[in-house]
Short mmCIF file of C-alpha atoms in Angstrom, two decimals:
data_model
loop_
_atom_site.label_atom_id
_atom_site.label_comp_id
_atom_site.label_asym_id
_atom_site.label_seq_id
_atom_site.Cartn_x
_atom_site.Cartn_y
_atom_site.Cartn_z
CA MET A 1 58.84 16.89 75.55
CA ILE A 2 61.40 18.68 73.46
CA ARG A 3 58.96 21.57 72.87
CA LEU A 4 58.11 21.75 76.57
CA ALA A 5 61.81 21.80 77.50
CA ALA A 6 62.55 24.50 74.94
CA ALA A 7 59.62 26.58 76.17
CA GLY A 8 60.74 26.20 79.78
CA LEU A 9 64.28 27.26 78.88
CA SER A 10 62.94 30.32 77.05
CA VAL A 11 60.94 31.34 80.13
CA VAL A 12 63.99 30.97 82.37
CA LEU A 13 66.20 33.02 80.02
CA PHE A 14 63.58 35.74 79.62
CA THR A 15 63.04 35.93 83.39
CA GLY A 16 66.78 36.24 83.94
CA ILE A 17 67.07 39.04 81.42
CA VAL A 18 64.14 40.85 82.98
CA SER A 19 65.59 40.47 86.50
CA VAL A 20 68.92 41.92 85.36
CA SER A 21 67.50 44.74 83.31
CA TYR A 22 64.85 45.71 85.83
CA ALA A 23 66.54 44.90 89.11
CA HIS A 24 65.57 48.46 90.18
CA PRO A 25 63.99 51.46 88.49
CA GLY A 26 65.88 53.50 85.92
CA ARG A 27 66.85 53.16 82.28
CA THR A 28 70.38 52.39 81.22
CA ASP A 29 72.39 54.69 79.00
CA SER A 30 74.47 53.87 75.94
CA LYS A 31 77.22 52.50 78.21
CA GLY A 32 74.84 50.02 79.80
CA GLY A 33 74.59 51.77 83.17
CA HIS A 34 72.76 54.54 84.99
CA THR A 35 72.61 56.51 88.25
CA CYS A 36 70.55 55.12 91.10
CA ARG A 37 67.97 57.60 92.36
CA THR A 38 65.14 55.48 93.85
CA ASN A 39 65.19 52.87 96.67
CA CYS A 40 68.97 52.61 96.30
CA GLU A 41 69.50 51.09 99.75
CA LYS A 42 67.20 48.21 98.70
CA TRP A 43 69.64 47.24 95.98
CA GLY A 44 72.76 47.79 98.08
CA LEU A 45 73.62 51.05 96.31
CA GLU A 46 74.08 54.65 97.37
CA TYR A 47 71.93 57.46 96.09
CA GLY A 48 73.68 59.07 93.16
CA GLU A 49 75.86 56.00 92.56
CA TYR A 50 76.48 55.23 88.91
CA HIS A 51 76.58 51.50 88.10
CA TYR A 52 76.38 49.11 85.18
CA HIS A 53 73.95 46.33 84.41
CA ASN A 54 76.37 44.50 82.14
CA GLY A 55 78.83 43.34 84.77
CA LYS A 56 81.14 46.38 84.74
CA SER A 57 82.29 47.78 88.04
CA SER A 58 80.32 50.67 89.52
CA SER A 59 81.63 54.14 90.00
CA SER A 60 80.23 56.61 92.51
CA SER A 61 78.99 59.81 90.93
CA SER A 62 78.71 61.26 94.42
CA SER A 63 82.48 60.97 94.76
CA SER A 64 83.00 62.61 91.40
CA SER A 65 80.52 65.29 92.35
CA SER A 66 82.42 65.89 95.57
CA SER A 67 85.67 66.04 93.63
CA SER A 68 84.09 68.39 91.11
CA ALA A 69 82.74 70.60 93.88
CA SER A 70 86.13 70.64 95.55
CA SER A 71 87.76 71.59 92.26
CA SER A 72 85.16 74.29 91.75
CA LYS A 73 85.84 75.68 95.22
CA ASN A 74 89.54 75.84 94.59
CA LYS A 75 88.93 77.46 91.22
CA ASN A 76 86.79 80.16 92.76
CA ASN A 77 88.93 80.51 95.90
CA VAL A 78 85.98 79.56 98.07
CA GLY A 79 86.86 77.80 101.28
CA THR A 80 90.58 78.28 100.75
CA GLN A 81 92.74 80.08 103.27
CA VAL A 82 93.65 83.58 102.21
CA LYS A 83 96.53 85.38 103.86
CA PRO A 84 95.27 88.53 105.56
CA LYS A 85 96.47 91.70 103.97
CA LYS A 86 98.98 93.65 105.92
CA PRO A 87 97.64 96.92 107.17
CA ASP A 88 98.64 99.90 105.10
CA GLN A 89 102.00 101.15 106.17
CA ALA A 90 102.15 104.61 107.66
CA ASN A 91 103.70 107.36 105.60
CA GLY A 92 106.96 106.71 107.43
CA ILE A 93 106.93 110.09 109.16
CA LYS A 94 107.33 109.89 112.91
CA PRO A 95 107.29 112.69 115.47
CA ASN A 96 110.62 113.21 117.18
CA ALA A 97 110.95 114.94 120.54
CA ILE A 98 112.92 118.15 120.34
CA ALA A 99 114.18 120.41 123.11
CA ILE A 100 113.54 124.07 122.32
CA GLN A 101 113.91 127.36 124.12
CA LEU A 102 110.66 129.29 124.42
CA TYR A 103 110.58 133.05 124.92
CA LEU A 104 107.46 135.10 125.53
CA ASN A 105 108.18 138.83 125.22
CA LYS A 106 111.87 138.03 125.74
CA GLU A 107 111.10 136.15 128.95
CA LYS A 108 112.21 132.54 128.91
CA ILE A 109 109.36 130.09 129.50
CA GLY A 110 109.93 126.44 130.36
CA LEU A 111 107.68 123.91 128.61
CA LYS A 112 106.30 121.18 130.87
CA ASN A 113 105.67 118.95 127.86
CA THR A 114 108.18 118.43 125.09
CA ALA A 115 107.82 119.86 121.61
CA VAL A 116 108.20 117.58 118.59
CA GLN A 117 109.47 117.80 115.04
CA TYR A 118 106.99 116.27 112.60
CA ASP A 119 106.98 116.42 108.81
CA GLY A 120 109.52 119.24 108.99
CA GLN A 121 107.28 121.31 111.26
CA LEU A 122 107.61 122.35 114.88
CA MET A 123 104.64 121.10 116.89
CA LEU A 124 103.69 122.21 120.39
CA PRO A 125 101.29 120.92 123.06
CA LEU A 126 98.00 122.72 122.39
CA THR A 127 96.49 123.19 125.85
CA GLU A 128 99.80 124.15 127.45
CA MET A 129 100.40 126.78 124.79
CA LEU A 130 96.87 128.17 125.32
CA GLN A 131 97.63 128.51 129.01
CA ILE A 132 100.99 130.21 128.32
CA LEU A 133 99.35 132.65 125.90
CA LYS A 134 96.44 133.14 128.34
CA VAL A 135 93.89 132.26 125.70
CA PRO A 136 90.55 131.03 127.16
CA TYR A 137 89.32 127.73 125.75
CA SER A 138 86.74 125.01 126.30
CA VAL A 139 86.61 121.33 125.41
CA LYS A 140 83.53 119.66 123.96
CA ASP A 141 82.84 116.69 121.68
CA ARG A 142 86.54 115.92 121.29
CA LYS A 143 87.27 119.47 120.14
CA VAL A 144 89.00 122.43 121.71
CA PHE A 145 87.11 125.68 121.13
CA VAL A 146 88.74 129.11 121.24
CA GLN A 147 87.00 132.44 120.80
CA SER A 148 89.15 134.66 118.57
CA LYS A 149 88.48 138.10 117.09
CA ASP A 150 87.53 136.38 113.81
CA GLY A 151 85.00 134.08 115.46
CA GLN A 152 85.00 130.73 117.17
CA ILE A 153 87.75 128.27 116.27
CA GLY A 154 87.23 124.53 116.66
CA ILE A 155 90.35 122.36 116.88
CA PRO A 156 89.80 118.56 116.70
CA THR A 157 91.78 116.41 119.13
CA LYS A 158 91.63 113.27 116.99
CA ASN A 159 95.00 112.01 115.77
CA ASN A 160 95.92 112.93 112.18
CA SER A 161 93.11 115.48 111.84
CA LYS A 162 93.68 117.91 108.98
CA ARG A 163 90.43 119.86 109.16
CA MET A 164 89.41 122.45 111.73
CA THR A 165 86.77 125.16 111.74
CA LYS A 166 87.04 128.92 111.92
CA ASN A 167 83.88 130.95 112.36
CA GLY A 168 81.88 128.01 110.97
CA ASN A 169 84.10 127.58 107.91
CA GLU A 170 86.33 124.57 107.35
CA VAL A 171 90.07 125.13 107.29
CA VAL A 172 92.39 122.50 105.79
CA LEU A 173 95.76 122.25 107.48
CA ALA A 174 99.03 121.62 105.67
CA THR A 175 100.27 119.43 108.53
CA PRO A 176 97.75 117.36 110.53
CA ILE A 177 97.08 117.65 114.24
CA ILE A 178 98.68 114.68 115.98
CA GLN A 179 98.83 113.10 119.40
CA TYR A 180 102.16 112.53 121.10
CA ASP A 181 102.63 111.06 124.55
CA GLY A 182 98.93 111.63 125.24
CA ARG A 183 99.07 115.30 124.22
CA VAL A 184 97.40 117.07 121.29
CA MET A 185 100.14 118.68 119.22
CA VAL A 186 99.61 121.54 116.76
CA THR A 187 101.77 123.55 114.40
CA LEU A 188 102.47 127.28 114.51
CA GLN A 189 99.92 127.61 111.70
CA VAL A 190 97.17 126.70 114.17
CA LEU A 191 98.52 128.88 116.98
CA ARG A 192 98.69 131.90 114.67
CA MET A 193 94.93 131.60 114.07
CA LEU A 194 94.09 131.89 117.75
CA ASN A 195 95.10 135.50 118.39
CA ASP A 196 97.47 138.24 117.30
CA HIS A 197 100.63 136.85 118.86
CA GLN A 198 103.67 136.84 116.60
CA PHE A 199 105.70 133.62 116.36
CA ASP A 200 109.30 133.49 115.17
CA TYR A 201 110.97 130.08 115.22
CA LYS A 202 114.76 130.01 114.81
CA LYS A 203 115.33 126.44 113.70
CA SER A 204 119.12 126.69 113.84
CA ASP A 205 118.96 127.91 117.46
CA LYS A 206 115.99 125.68 118.37
CA ALA A 207 114.35 128.74 119.87
CA LEU A 208 110.80 130.04 119.54
CA TYR A 209 110.17 133.73 120.12
CA ILE A 210 106.61 134.91 120.83
CA ILE A 211 105.58 138.56 120.95
CA SER A 212 102.25 139.60 122.43
CA PRO A 213 100.07 142.05 120.47
#
């Protein structure tokens, strides 16, 4: 009887050990636990949940993974709000309207559109000046074309353009072509290329004198 009782007790103990150690698939590590990866819902666990088989409380590796991922995102600035960069500030130069007296062959001419002072240069409305100087022109592909004695001149109408063409060759301007109040404004440098008119600007008097060839 004693042997039978001892044998029965051994079977019970062994069965209990087996049921604890092999409650679900997976080997335990040196700490006595492991991560559940198979049939976890059957054992009341979550996939990826780390737990112990020696009575210690479980800890969720999925939570730590989430925390680790979050930390990684912050480290790499992924998913974080980034303040948009402010657009590049303009060079600070603004065109200022200026009232000037215009004389063509000593005859005073009234400008319909105002002239402007920009980057230290006098700038005049392009098409109006072409009409005053009686220079034929055409407009195509956002450019004003003038036929001069040196060939065709192409003047871009895009704001802040610094490149125009003369007889097929590119010309770089010291002061860009700008738009002001819906008008294309050009410097005397551009107007001097169009024909043989002479331009004399008296800044102190705010007067522009033009002499026909």
